[in-house]
Amino acid sequence: MPKPRAWPGPPPDDVYEFSMDAEEAKPLHLHRKPLEKTSPLSKYIETEHQQAGLFSLSPFDPSLDIAVDPQKKRRKKCGACTPCLRKENCGSCANCLNRKTGKQICKLRKCEQLKKRLNEWASSPVIAGSPDTDGAQ
C-alpha cells in the first residue's frame, strides 16, 4: 500500500480554488440535517398498522420512554451498615485485584442491604420458558 505524501509543490491541475466574498457566503448554509425521532421503517410500519386497523401509535414522547435515559437506575447503598461506612478498599479481594476490567465494588464494602435484595431476587422462582429452564441440565 503506498504511503500518503505531503505535496511539496503546487497543487495538481485538477484541484481548483474558489474564493467567496462575505456577502456570497451568507446565503450558503452548511449545517447538518436535523435528526428524525423515528426511522422511515417505523413510519411505514405505523401507517400499515393504522390502515389495517390493528392499532394507532401516539406521537413519540421522549419523557415517557425509559430507553431514552442513558444511565441505568443505580441501586442505593443504605449508608448505615459496616461495609457502607468503610472508606477504603481492602486491595486483596477478587474485585479489588480486578479493578480495571471488573468495575465492581470491594467485597468488604458491598452494602448488606444490597446483598439481601440480590439474594431475594436470585432465590425467586424462575419464569417458565426462560433459557435456564428449557431442558438445559
PDB file of C-alpha atoms in Angstrom:
ATOM      1  CA  MET A   1       0.000   0.000   0.000  1.00  0.00           C
ATOM      2  CA  PRO A   2       1.559   3.337  -0.978  1.00  0.00           C
ATOM      3  CA  LYS A   3       2.256   5.825   1.754  1.00  0.00           C
ATOM      4  CA  PRO A   4       0.499   9.201   1.597  1.00  0.00           C
ATOM      5  CA  ARG A   5       2.899  12.009   0.846  1.00  0.00           C
ATOM      6  CA  ALA A   6       2.818  15.695   1.514  1.00  0.00           C
ATOM      7  CA  TRP A   7       2.776  17.730  -1.660  1.00  0.00           C
ATOM      8  CA  PRO A   8       5.972  19.782  -1.777  1.00  0.00           C
ATOM      9  CA  GLY A   9       4.970  21.675  -4.912  1.00  0.00           C
ATOM     10  CA  PRO A  10       1.901  23.420  -6.235  1.00  0.00           C
ATOM     11  CA  PRO A  11      -1.436  21.580  -6.203  1.00  0.00           C
ATOM     12  CA  PRO A  12      -2.248  19.343  -9.165  1.00  0.00           C
ATOM     13  CA  ASP A  13      -4.089  20.798 -12.154  1.00  0.00           C
ATOM     14  CA  ASP A  14      -7.372  19.086 -11.300  1.00  0.00           C
ATOM     15  CA  VAL A  15      -7.639  20.897  -7.927  1.00  0.00           C
ATOM     16  CA  TYR A  16      -9.344  24.277  -8.097  1.00  0.00           C
ATOM     17  CA  GLU A  17      -9.636  27.031  -5.529  1.00  0.00           C
ATOM     18  CA  PHE A  18     -12.805  29.058  -5.211  1.00  0.00           C
ATOM     19  CA  SER A  19     -12.887  32.370  -3.441  1.00  0.00           C
ATOM     20  CA  MET A  20     -16.036  33.818  -1.968  1.00  0.00           C
ATOM     21  CA  ASP A  21     -16.907  37.208  -0.553  1.00  0.00           C
ATOM     22  CA  ALA A  22     -18.602  37.515   2.821  1.00  0.00           C
ATOM     23  CA  GLU A  23     -21.825  38.583   1.046  1.00  0.00           C
ATOM     24  CA  GLU A  24     -21.772  35.482  -1.160  1.00  0.00           C
ATOM     25  CA  ALA A  25     -21.146  33.195   1.817  1.00  0.00           C
ATOM     26  CA  LYS A  26     -24.167  34.413   3.842  1.00  0.00           C
ATOM     27  CA  PRO A  27     -26.878  32.600   1.866  1.00  0.00           C
ATOM     28  CA  LEU A  28     -24.791  29.437   1.818  1.00  0.00           C
ATOM     29  CA  HIS A  29     -25.949  27.345   4.767  1.00  0.00           C
ATOM     30  CA  LEU A  30     -23.717  24.461   5.698  1.00  0.00           C
ATOM     31  CA  HIS A  31     -25.379  22.557   8.514  1.00  0.00           C
ATOM     32  CA  ARG A  32     -26.488  19.065   9.312  1.00  0.00           C
ATOM     33  CA  LYS A  33     -29.931  17.764   8.625  1.00  0.00           C
ATOM     34  CA  PRO A  34     -31.922  17.555  11.880  1.00  0.00           C
ATOM     35  CA  LEU A  35     -32.247  14.067  13.308  1.00  0.00           C
ATOM     36  CA  GLU A  36     -35.605  12.387  12.963  1.00  0.00           C
ATOM     37  CA  LYS A  37     -37.282  10.910  16.022  1.00  0.00           C
ATOM     38  CA  THR A  38     -38.432   7.818  14.138  1.00  0.00           C
ATOM     39  CA  SER A  39     -36.927   5.869  11.277  1.00  0.00           C
ATOM     40  CA  PRO A  40     -38.626   5.609   7.865  1.00  0.00           C
ATOM     41  CA  LEU A  41     -39.205   1.904   8.509  1.00  0.00           C
ATOM     42  CA  SER A  42     -41.075   2.575  11.754  1.00  0.00           C
ATOM     43  CA  LYS A  43     -43.160   5.242   9.979  1.00  0.00           C
ATOM     44  CA  TYR A  44     -44.026   2.714   7.278  1.00  0.00           C
ATOM     45  CA  ILE A  45     -44.968   0.066   9.845  1.00  0.00           C
ATOM     46  CA  GLU A  46     -47.082   2.581  11.748  1.00  0.00           C
ATOM     47  CA  THR A  47     -49.043   3.571   8.634  1.00  0.00           C
ATOM     48  CA  GLU A  48     -49.524  -0.072   7.602  1.00  0.00           C
ATOM     49  CA  HIS A  49     -50.859  -0.991  11.037  1.00  0.00           C
ATOM     50  CA  GLN A  50     -53.125   2.040  11.158  1.00  0.00           C
ATOM     51  CA  GLN A  51     -54.540   1.194   7.727  1.00  0.00           C
ATOM     52  CA  ALA A  52     -55.140  -2.400   8.810  1.00  0.00           C
ATOM     53  CA  GLY A  53     -56.886  -1.154  11.958  1.00  0.00           C
ATOM     54  CA  LEU A  54     -54.529  -3.023  14.278  1.00  0.00           C
ATOM     55  CA  PHE A  55     -53.609  -0.098  16.483  1.00  0.00           C
ATOM     56  CA  SER A  56     -52.594   3.527  16.349  1.00  0.00           C
ATOM     57  CA  LEU A  57     -49.414   4.849  17.820  1.00  0.00           C
ATOM     58  CA  SER A  58     -49.479   8.029  19.821  1.00  0.00           C
ATOM     59  CA  PRO A  59     -46.896  10.694  18.989  1.00  0.00           C
ATOM     60  CA  PHE A  60     -43.446   9.932  20.347  1.00  0.00           C
ATOM     61  CA  ASP A  61     -42.881  11.433  23.787  1.00  0.00           C
ATOM     62  CA  PRO A  62     -39.244  11.061  24.928  1.00  0.00           C
ATOM     63  CA  SER A  63     -40.151  11.900  28.538  1.00  0.00           C
ATOM     64  CA  LEU A  64     -42.194   8.674  28.705  1.00  0.00           C
ATOM     65  CA  ASP A  65     -39.611   6.461  27.018  1.00  0.00           C
ATOM     66  CA  ILE A  66     -37.396   4.617  29.510  1.00  0.00           C
ATOM     67  CA  ALA A  67     -34.815   3.726  26.848  1.00  0.00           C
ATOM     68  CA  VAL A  68     -34.013   7.423  26.319  1.00  0.00           C
ATOM     69  CA  ASP A  69     -32.329   7.657  29.727  1.00  0.00           C
ATOM     70  CA  PRO A  70     -28.656   6.852  29.037  1.00  0.00           C
ATOM     71  CA  GLN A  71     -27.895   5.807  32.617  1.00  0.00           C
ATOM     72  CA  LYS A  72     -29.329   2.769  34.310  1.00  0.00           C
ATOM     73  CA  LYS A  73     -31.151   3.093  37.601  1.00  0.00           C
ATOM     74  CA  ARG A  74     -28.496   2.501  40.231  1.00  0.00           C
ATOM     75  CA  ARG A  75     -29.134   0.712  43.490  1.00  0.00           C
ATOM     76  CA  LYS A  76     -28.583   2.921  46.508  1.00  0.00           C
ATOM     77  CA  LYS A  77     -26.458   1.955  49.480  1.00  0.00           C
ATOM     78  CA  CYS A  78     -28.089   2.188  52.882  1.00  0.00           C
ATOM     79  CA  GLY A  79     -25.158   4.181  54.301  1.00  0.00           C
ATOM     80  CA  ALA A  80     -25.583   2.761  57.800  1.00  0.00           C
ATOM     81  CA  CYS A  81     -24.128  -0.771  57.764  1.00  0.00           C
ATOM     82  CA  THR A  82     -20.450  -1.528  58.450  1.00  0.00           C
ATOM     83  CA  PRO A  83     -19.495  -2.067  54.777  1.00  0.00           C
ATOM     84  CA  CYS A  84     -21.135   1.227  53.791  1.00  0.00           C
ATOM     85  CA  LEU A  85     -19.159   3.093  56.452  1.00  0.00           C
ATOM     86  CA  ARG A  86     -15.847   1.592  55.299  1.00  0.00           C
ATOM     87  CA  LYS A  87     -13.935   4.243  53.308  1.00  0.00           C
ATOM     88  CA  GLU A  88     -11.102   2.300  51.649  1.00  0.00           C
ATOM     89  CA  ASN A  89     -10.886  -0.847  49.536  1.00  0.00           C
ATOM     90  CA  CYS A  90      -9.128  -3.879  51.021  1.00  0.00           C
ATOM     91  CA  GLY A  91      -6.896  -4.347  47.967  1.00  0.00           C
ATOM     92  CA  SER A  92      -6.791  -8.134  48.283  1.00  0.00           C
ATOM     93  CA  CYS A  93     -10.238  -9.450  47.264  1.00  0.00           C
ATOM     94  CA  ALA A  94     -11.014 -10.546  43.698  1.00  0.00           C
ATOM     95  CA  ASN A  95     -12.915  -7.329  42.937  1.00  0.00           C
ATOM     96  CA  CYS A  96     -10.037  -5.122  44.124  1.00  0.00           C
ATOM     97  CA  LEU A  97      -7.463  -7.132  42.176  1.00  0.00           C
ATOM     98  CA  ASN A  98      -9.566  -6.915  39.019  1.00  0.00           C
ATOM     99  CA  ARG A  99     -10.330  -3.170  39.148  1.00  0.00           C
ATOM    100  CA  LYS A 100      -9.575  -2.385  35.504  1.00  0.00           C
ATOM    101  CA  THR A 101     -11.983  -4.889  33.986  1.00  0.00           C
ATOM    102  CA  GLY A 102     -14.259  -5.846  36.891  1.00  0.00           C
ATOM    103  CA  LYS A 103     -15.677  -2.429  37.781  1.00  0.00           C
ATOM    104  CA  GLN A 104     -17.219  -3.832  40.959  1.00  0.00           C
ATOM    105  CA  ILE A 105     -17.031  -2.531  44.496  1.00  0.00           C
ATOM    106  CA  CYS A 106     -14.719  -4.170  47.043  1.00  0.00           C
ATOM    107  CA  LYS A 107     -16.338  -7.218  48.655  1.00  0.00           C
ATOM    108  CA  LEU A 108     -15.761  -5.720  52.108  1.00  0.00           C
ATOM    109  CA  ARG A 109     -17.555  -2.500  51.062  1.00  0.00           C
ATOM    110  CA  LYS A 110     -20.636  -4.131  49.470  1.00  0.00           C
ATOM    111  CA  CYS A 111     -23.779  -2.982  51.309  1.00  0.00           C
ATOM    112  CA  GLU A 112     -25.500  -5.694  53.350  1.00  0.00           C
ATOM    113  CA  GLN A 113     -28.946  -4.441  52.284  1.00  0.00           C
ATOM    114  CA  LEU A 114     -27.991  -4.807  48.620  1.00  0.00           C
ATOM    115  CA  LYS A 115     -26.693  -8.333  49.300  1.00  0.00           C
ATOM    116  CA  LYS A 116     -30.037  -9.245  50.911  1.00  0.00           C
ATOM    117  CA  ARG A 117     -32.006  -7.847  47.969  1.00  0.00           C
ATOM    118  CA  LEU A 118     -29.770  -9.663  45.496  1.00  0.00           C
ATOM    119  CA  ASN A 119     -30.238 -12.959  47.350  1.00  0.00           C
ATOM    120  CA  GLU A 120     -34.027 -12.468  47.424  1.00  0.00           C
ATOM    121  CA  TRP A 121     -34.046 -11.779  43.693  1.00  0.00           C
ATOM    122  CA  ALA A 122     -31.812 -14.770  42.936  1.00  0.00           C
ATOM    123  CA  SER A 123     -33.961 -17.142  45.005  1.00  0.00           C
ATOM    124  CA  SER A 124     -37.254 -16.025  43.419  1.00  0.00           C
ATOM    125  CA  PRO A 125     -38.997 -18.630  41.229  1.00  0.00           C
ATOM    126  CA  VAL A 126     -37.738 -18.810  37.662  1.00  0.00           C
ATOM    127  CA  ILE A 127     -40.197 -17.825  34.941  1.00  0.00           C
ATOM    128  CA  ALA A 128     -41.332 -20.788  32.824  1.00  0.00           C
ATOM    129  CA  GLY A 129     -39.888 -20.738  29.314  1.00  0.00           C
ATOM    130  CA  SER A 130     -36.756 -18.830  30.231  1.00  0.00           C
ATOM    131  CA  PRO A 131     -33.463 -20.084  28.749  1.00  0.00           C
ATOM    132  CA  ASP A 132     -32.451 -21.551  32.137  1.00  0.00           C
ATOM    133  CA  THR A 133     -35.427 -23.943  32.272  1.00  0.00           C
ATOM    134  CA  ASP A 134     -35.585 -25.161  28.659  1.00  0.00           C
ATOM    135  CA  GLY A 135     -34.108 -28.597  29.306  1.00  0.00           C
ATOM    136  CA  ALA A 136     -30.513 -27.460  29.753  1.00  0.00           C
ATOM    137  CA  GLN A 137     -29.474 -29.567  32.753  1.00  0.00           C
TER     138      GLN A 137
END
